[in-house]
mmCIF file of C-alpha atoms in Angstrom:
data_model
loop_
_atom_site.group_PDB
_atom_site.id
_atom_site.type_symbol
_atom_site.label_atom_id
_atom_site.label_comp_id
_atom_site.label_asym_id
_atom_site.label_seq_id
_atom_site.Cartn_x
_atom_site.Cartn_y
_atom_site.Cartn_z
ATOM 1 C CA MET A 249 4.486 -30.085 10.237
ATOM 2 C CA SER A 250 5.836 -31.008 13.613
ATOM 3 C CA THR A 251 3.415 -32.328 16.219
ATOM 4 C CA ALA A 252 4.808 -29.797 18.687
ATOM 5 C CA GLU A 253 2.558 -27.052 19.991
ATOM 6 C CA LEU A 254 1.503 -24.713 17.204
ATOM 7 C CA TYR A 255 2.187 -21.039 17.464
ATOM 8 C CA THR A 256 1.082 -18.026 15.439
ATOM 9 C CA PRO A 257 3.444 -16.132 13.131
ATOM 10 C CA GLN A 258 2.554 -12.905 11.348
ATOM 11 C CA ARG A 259 2.183 -12.213 7.676
ATOM 12 C CA LEU A 260 1.551 -9.002 5.741
ATOM 13 C CA LEU A 261 0.142 -8.086 2.346
ATOM 14 C CA TYR A 262 0.550 -4.656 0.799
ATOM 15 C CA PHE A 263 -1.702 -2.959 -1.702
ATOM 16 C CA ASN A 264 -1.445 0.542 -3.083
ATOM 17 C CA ARG A 265 -4.726 0.728 -4.930
ATOM 18 C CA GLU A 266 -8.311 0.418 -3.824
ATOM 19 C CA PRO A 267 -9.945 -3.007 -3.464
ATOM 20 C CA ASP A 268 -13.187 -3.866 -5.258
ATOM 21 C CA ARG A 269 -15.914 -3.454 -2.652
ATOM 22 C CA SER A 270 -18.325 -5.695 -4.571
ATOM 23 C CA ILE A 271 -15.867 -8.542 -3.995
ATOM 24 C CA GLU A 272 -14.939 -7.670 -0.410
ATOM 25 C CA PRO A 273 -17.986 -5.971 1.130
ATOM 26 C CA ASN A 274 -17.174 -6.840 4.730
ATOM 27 C CA ILE A 275 -13.994 -4.876 5.257
ATOM 28 C CA PRO A 276 -14.295 -2.595 8.312
ATOM 29 C CA TRP A 277 -14.781 1.026 7.330
ATOM 30 C CA GLY A 278 -13.000 4.069 8.658
ATOM 31 C CA PRO A 279 -9.722 4.770 10.469
ATOM 32 C CA GLU A 280 -11.343 3.944 13.795
ATOM 33 C CA ASP A 281 -12.006 0.405 12.565
ATOM 34 C CA ALA A 282 -8.760 -0.117 10.709
ATOM 35 C CA LEU A 283 -7.169 -2.354 13.334
ATOM 36 C CA ARG A 284 -10.248 -3.959 14.865
ATOM 37 C CA CYS A 285 -9.904 -7.342 13.244
ATOM 38 C CA PRO A 286 -11.973 -10.375 14.228
ATOM 39 C CA SER A 287 -8.920 -12.591 14.664
ATOM 40 C CA THR A 288 -7.631 -12.820 18.228
ATOM 41 C CA GLU A 289 -4.347 -14.444 17.236
ATOM 42 C CA LEU A 290 -2.663 -11.073 16.982
ATOM 43 C CA THR A 291 -3.361 -7.966 19.021
ATOM 44 C CA ASP A 292 -4.127 -4.604 17.468
ATOM 45 C CA SER A 293 -1.058 -3.141 19.139
ATOM 46 C CA ARG A 294 1.104 -5.629 17.234
ATOM 47 C CA ARG A 295 -0.702 -4.869 14.007
ATOM 48 C CA GLN A 296 0.018 -1.212 14.593
ATOM 49 C CA LEU A 297 3.642 -2.024 15.376
ATOM 50 C CA PHE A 298 4.032 -3.644 11.958
ATOM 51 C CA LEU A 299 2.696 -0.475 10.367
ATOM 52 C CA THR A 300 4.892 1.797 12.442
ATOM 53 C CA GLU A 301 8.054 -0.193 11.721
ATOM 54 C CA HIS A 302 7.423 0.048 7.989
ATOM 55 C CA ASN A 303 6.100 3.566 7.634
ATOM 56 C CA SER A 304 8.797 5.153 9.788
ATOM 57 C CA ARG A 305 11.419 3.643 7.499
ATOM 58 C CA ARG A 306 9.576 4.628 4.342
ATOM 59 C CA SER A 307 9.366 8.157 5.718
ATOM 60 C CA SER A 308 13.144 8.259 6.285
ATOM 61 C CA LEU A 309 13.665 7.066 2.736
ATOM 62 C CA ALA A 310 11.257 9.609 1.266
ATOM 63 C CA ARG A 311 12.923 12.476 3.142
ATOM 64 C CA GLY A 312 16.446 11.511 2.094
ATOM 65 C CA ILE A 313 17.788 10.633 5.542
ATOM 66 C CA GLN A 314 18.180 6.893 4.953
ATOM 67 C CA ARG A 315 21.841 5.873 5.046
ATOM 68 C CA THR A 316 23.439 3.611 2.459
ATOM 69 C CA ALA A 317 26.950 2.141 2.395
ATOM 70 C CA ASN A 318 28.425 5.378 1.062
ATOM 71 C CA GLY A 319 26.019 8.147 1.956
ATOM 72 C CA PHE A 320 22.270 8.592 1.799
ATOM 73 C CA ALA A 321 19.571 7.214 -0.457
ATOM 74 C CA PRO A 322 17.957 9.825 -2.723
ATOM 75 C CA LYS A 323 14.644 11.354 -1.713
ATOM 76 C CA ALA A 324 11.463 9.788 -3.056
ATOM 77 C CA SER A 325 8.886 11.967 -4.786
ATOM 78 C CA GLN A 326 5.802 9.784 -4.338
ATOM 79 C CA LEU A 327 6.231 7.098 -1.723
ATOM 80 C CA TYR A 328 2.921 6.035 -0.261
ATOM 81 C CA LYS A 329 2.169 5.390 3.377
ATOM 82 C CA LEU A 330 1.056 1.845 4.116
ATOM 83 C CA VAL A 331 -2.353 1.402 5.690
ATOM 84 C CA TYR A 332 -4.206 -1.491 7.243
ATOM 85 C CA ASP A 333 -7.065 -3.753 6.265
ATOM 86 C CA CYS A 334 -8.441 -6.702 8.241
ATOM 87 C CA GLU A 335 -10.321 -8.640 5.586
ATOM 88 C CA LEU A 336 -7.303 -10.415 4.133
ATOM 89 C CA GLU A 337 -5.798 -11.720 7.357
ATOM 90 C CA LYS A 338 -7.171 -15.166 6.661
ATOM 91 C CA LEU A 339 -5.283 -15.531 3.351
ATOM 92 C CA SER A 340 -1.969 -16.092 5.063
ATOM 93 C CA GLN A 341 -3.105 -19.379 6.508
ATOM 94 C CA VAL A 342 -2.707 -21.208 3.206
ATOM 95 C CA SER A 343 0.955 -20.383 2.780
ATOM 96 C CA ALA A 344 1.756 -20.578 6.482
ATOM 97 C CA HIS A 345 0.455 -24.137 6.696
ATOM 98 C CA THR A 346 3.147 -25.250 4.252
ATOM 99 C CA CYS A 347 5.657 -24.705 7.093
ATOM 100 C CA LYS A 348 8.273 -23.393 4.694
ATOM 101 C CA TYR A 349 10.982 -21.081 5.954
ATOM 102 C CA VAL A 350 11.506 -19.391 2.612
ATOM 103 C CA ALA A 351 9.239 -17.284 0.435
ATOM 104 C CA SER A 352 6.520 -19.672 -0.624
ATOM 105 C CA GLY A 353 5.715 -18.399 -4.099
ATOM 106 C CA TYR A 354 2.278 -19.865 -3.471
ATOM 107 C CA TYR A 355 0.535 -16.903 -5.050
ATOM 108 C CA ASN A 356 1.686 -15.407 -8.314
ATOM 109 C CA ASP A 357 0.886 -11.817 -7.455
ATOM 110 C CA PHE A 358 3.062 -10.962 -4.490
ATOM 111 C CA GLU A 359 6.567 -11.167 -3.175
ATOM 112 C CA GLU A 360 7.538 -12.319 0.284
ATOM 113 C CA ASN A 361 10.129 -11.636 2.914
ATOM 114 C CA VAL A 362 10.679 -14.334 5.508
ATOM 115 C CA TYR A 363 12.141 -14.068 8.993
ATOM 116 C CA THR A 364 12.487 -16.974 11.421
ATOM 117 C CA PHE A 365 13.427 -17.040 15.060
ATOM 118 C CA GLY A 366 13.221 -19.280 18.092
ATOM 119 C CA ARG A 367 9.983 -18.868 19.991
ATOM 120 C CA ASN A 368 11.623 -18.626 23.391
ATOM 121 C CA GLN A 369 14.256 -16.140 22.273
ATOM 122 C CA LEU A 370 12.074 -13.104 21.592
ATOM 123 C CA THR A 371 8.729 -11.605 22.438
ATOM 124 C CA LYS A 372 6.373 -11.024 19.523
ATOM 125 C CA GLU A 373 7.039 -7.312 19.726
ATOM 126 C CA GLN A 374 10.786 -7.900 19.562
ATOM 127 C CA SER A 375 10.393 -10.295 16.658
ATOM 128 C CA ILE A 376 8.354 -7.760 14.687
ATOM 129 C CA LYS A 377 11.008 -5.086 15.224
ATOM 130 C CA ASN A 378 13.848 -7.476 14.441
ATOM 131 C CA ALA A 379 12.206 -8.685 11.239
ATOM 132 C CA ALA A 380 11.716 -5.138 9.981
ATOM 133 C CA SER A 381 15.323 -4.263 10.842
ATOM 134 C CA VAL A 382 16.791 -7.346 9.180
ATOM 135 C CA TRP A 383 14.804 -6.793 5.999
ATOM 136 C CA TRP A 384 15.363 -3.048 5.775
ATOM 137 C CA ASP A 385 19.013 -2.909 6.817
ATOM 138 C CA GLU A 386 20.139 -4.412 3.522
ATOM 139 C CA ILE A 387 20.106 -0.820 2.287
ATOM 140 C CA THR A 388 23.128 -0.060 4.480
ATOM 141 C CA ASN A 389 25.180 -2.422 2.292
ATOM 142 C CA VAL A 390 24.136 -0.787 -0.973
ATOM 143 C CA THR A 391 26.637 1.534 -2.643
ATOM 144 C CA ARG A 392 24.783 4.332 -4.345
ATOM 145 C CA GLN A 393 26.113 5.978 -7.475
ATOM 146 C CA ALA A 394 25.678 9.745 -7.358
ATOM 147 C CA GLY A 395 22.682 10.981 -9.318
ATOM 148 C CA LYS A 396 21.421 7.502 -10.077
ATOM 149 C CA PRO A 397 18.362 5.800 -8.590
ATOM 150 C CA LEU A 398 18.400 2.749 -6.414
ATOM 151 C CA ILE A 399 17.518 -0.404 -8.294
ATOM 152 C CA HIS A 400 14.596 -2.672 -7.469
ATOM 153 C CA ASP A 401 16.197 -6.088 -7.065
ATOM 154 C CA THR A 402 13.570 -8.632 -6.012
ATOM 155 C CA SER A 403 16.247 -10.776 -4.382
ATOM 156 C CA MET A 404 16.613 -8.085 -1.714
ATOM 157 C CA THR A 405 14.180 -7.889 1.164
ATOM 158 C CA PHE A 406 14.712 -4.132 1.409
ATOM 159 C CA THR A 407 13.250 -3.525 -2.022
ATOM 160 C CA GLN A 408 10.067 -5.366 -1.110
ATOM 161 C CA MET A 409 9.584 -2.936 1.778
ATOM 162 C CA ALA A 410 10.622 0.230 -0.038
ATOM 163 C CA SER A 411 9.286 -0.002 -3.571
ATOM 164 C CA ASP A 412 6.830 2.678 -4.623
ATOM 165 C CA ARG A 413 5.182 0.173 -6.973
ATOM 166 C CA ASN A 414 5.600 -3.378 -5.732
ATOM 167 C CA VAL A 415 5.980 -6.003 -8.435
ATOM 168 C CA LYS A 416 4.636 -9.490 -8.985
ATOM 169 C CA ILE A 417 6.750 -12.579 -8.500
ATOM 170 C CA GLY A 418 7.931 -13.631 -11.913
ATOM 171 C CA GLY A 419 6.369 -10.544 -13.484
ATOM 172 C CA ASN A 420 9.476 -8.410 -13.368
ATOM 173 C CA SER A 421 11.326 -8.723 -16.642
ATOM 174 C CA GLY A 422 14.395 -7.057 -15.218
ATOM 175 C CA LYS A 423 15.700 -4.619 -12.667
ATOM 176 C CA ARG A 424 14.050 -1.215 -12.563
ATOM 177 C CA LYS A 425 14.115 1.951 -10.515
ATOM 178 C CA LEU A 426 13.016 1.288 -6.966
ATOM 179 C CA TYR A 427 11.208 4.605 -6.747
ATOM 180 C CA ALA A 428 11.062 7.982 -8.458
ATOM 181 C CA ILE A 429 13.741 10.376 -7.202
ATOM 182 C CA GLY A 430 12.545 13.809 -6.184
ATOM 183 C CA SER A 431 11.503 15.981 -3.279
ATOM 184 C CA PRO A 432 8.957 14.340 -0.969
ATOM 185 C CA CYS A 433 5.421 15.670 -1.101
ATOM 186 C CA LYS A 434 4.682 19.014 0.526
ATOM 187 C CA ARG A 435 1.038 19.355 -0.518
ATOM 188 C CA ASP A 436 -1.782 17.124 -1.699
ATOM 189 C CA ALA A 437 -1.233 18.168 -5.310
ATOM 190 C CA ASP A 438 2.192 16.470 -5.228
ATOM 191 C CA CYS A 439 0.536 13.051 -4.816
ATOM 192 C CA THR A 440 -0.715 12.228 -8.295
ATOM 193 C CA ARG A 441 -0.355 8.485 -8.617
ATOM 194 C CA HIS A 442 -3.855 7.838 -7.285
ATOM 195 C CA ASP A 443 -6.754 10.242 -7.682
ATOM 196 C CA GLY A 444 -7.735 11.787 -4.371
ATOM 197 C CA SER A 445 -4.409 11.093 -2.643
ATOM 198 C CA TYR A 446 -3.197 13.474 0.032
ATOM 199 C CA CYS A 447 0.162 14.357 1.567
ATOM 200 C CA SER A 448 1.495 13.808 5.082
ATOM 201 C CA VAL A 449 4.008 16.648 4.999
ATOM 202 C CA LYS A 450 5.824 15.737 8.212
ATOM 203 C CA GLU A 451 6.444 12.167 7.022
ATOM 204 C CA GLY A 452 7.036 13.062 3.403
ATOM 205 C CA LEU A 453 4.635 10.292 2.401
ATOM 206 C CA CYS A 454 1.611 10.280 0.152
ATOM 207 C CA ASN A 455 -1.585 8.690 1.400
ATOM 208 C CA LEU A 456 -4.091 6.643 -0.519
ATOM 209 C CA PRO A 457 -7.474 8.282 -1.115
ATOM 210 C CA LEU A 458 -10.164 7.795 1.494
ATOM 211 C CA PRO A 459 -13.323 6.638 -0.298
ATOM 212 C CA ARG A 460 -16.652 7.324 1.346
ATOM 213 C CA ARG A 461 -19.227 4.707 2.236
ATOM 214 C CA PRO A 462 -22.298 4.658 4.530
ATOM 215 C CA ARG A 463 -21.960 2.808 7.815
ATOM 216 C CA HIS A 464 -24.394 1.090 10.216
ATOM 217 C CA ASN A 465 -25.915 4.362 11.379
ATOM 218 C CA GLY A 466 -26.034 5.837 7.906
ATOM 219 C CA ALA A 467 -23.164 8.248 8.493
ATOM 220 C CA ASP A 468 -20.424 8.533 5.904
ATOM 221 C CA VAL A 469 -17.015 7.336 7.040
ATOM 222 C CA TYR A 470 -13.719 6.630 5.331
ATOM 223 C CA LEU A 471 -11.870 3.473 4.459
ATOM 224 C CA HIS A 472 -8.223 3.982 5.258
ATOM 225 C CA GLY A 473 -6.571 1.293 3.226
ATOM 226 C CA TRP A 474 -5.478 -2.171 2.537
ATOM 227 C CA LEU A 475 -2.323 -3.290 4.087
ATOM 228 C CA SER A 476 -3.386 -6.675 5.363
ATOM 229 C CA LEU A 477 -1.853 -8.619 8.162
ATOM 230 C CA PHE A 478 -2.149 -12.341 8.077
ATOM 231 C CA ASN A 479 -1.845 -15.090 10.602
ATOM 232 C CA GLY A 480 -0.890 -18.717 10.284
ATOM 233 C CA GLU A 481 0.594 -21.504 12.318
ATOM 234 C CA MET A 482 4.121 -22.753 12.865
ATOM 235 C CA THR A 483 5.817 -25.141 15.216
ATOM 236 C CA LYS A 484 6.576 -24.215 18.804
ATOM 237 C CA GLU A 485 10.299 -24.123 18.099
ATOM 238 C CA GLU A 486 10.198 -21.744 15.204
ATOM 239 C CA LEU A 487 8.099 -18.790 14.192
ATOM 240 C CA LEU A 488 7.812 -17.395 10.768
ATOM 241 C CA ILE A 489 7.156 -13.841 9.776
ATOM 242 C CA SER A 490 6.649 -13.350 6.100
ATOM 243 C CA ILE A 491 5.626 -10.254 4.318
ATOM 244 C CA ALA A 492 4.003 -10.135 0.937
ATOM 245 C CA TYR A 493 3.914 -7.189 -1.371
ATOM 246 C CA PHE A 494 1.285 -6.928 -4.067
ATOM 247 C CA GLY A 495 1.998 -5.017 -7.208
ATOM 248 C CA ILE A 496 -0.249 -2.223 -8.276
ATOM 249 C CA VAL A 497 -1.451 -3.566 -11.594
ATOM 250 C CA SER A 498 -5.046 -3.360 -12.671
ATOM 251 C CA LEU A 499 -5.183 -7.122 -13.080
ATOM 252 C CA LEU A 500 -5.185 -7.402 -9.292
ATOM 253 C CA LEU A 501 -8.787 -6.195 -9.209
ATOM 254 C CA THR A 502 -10.085 -9.726 -8.817
ATOM 255 C CA VAL A 503 -7.686 -10.356 -5.938
ATOM 256 C CA VAL A 504 -7.961 -7.086 -4.075
#
């Protein structure tokens, strides 16, 4: 690590199943708390920007308006909307402290996208938008064969962002369908991958179920989800944004 002034990059983890509350009892509850994280290294507006940059693209993909090299990607039948969780922010520190500019592979259960840029070249907001664009825009170079699904290729940053079931590093025995082709959800009953899921019709995205739990005042509120944004440190000259995507396998219960 350089002795130059340290600066904070951003890091994301994605889950699409519920965490075990006996393991992580301190996660803020309810949509109103979803972005109120204790860390001051990243503002809530930037956390929300990460979400917006991803979910707007996933919505375009689900609704069949995402361009490829020779047309449009097929619609997705059950693509879930990413949601936010504060508890796991701290996990990014371990990998970030390695100061590597490539996917670390530090953990076995997620995949990473990495984006680097000069600190003085961009604002944090610009860097977040640029990272999402660079990762996602690989789809514009993909030639789609009519009637056939896109393929999940873990060497592509786009597939990490778009997969309806993110895979583990090293756990993918081969290429598979990136997502199930079909009309995007139009009602809650169309979202069957997770019990209790509901549909955002306008976005064409399914939403994870909102489990109930009592709060400080005894009132029941909802936990919105578990996309987790992480923070770490990098040198003054370079920033690193890496994004990690957890698979949705039951073995992740001890991690989630």
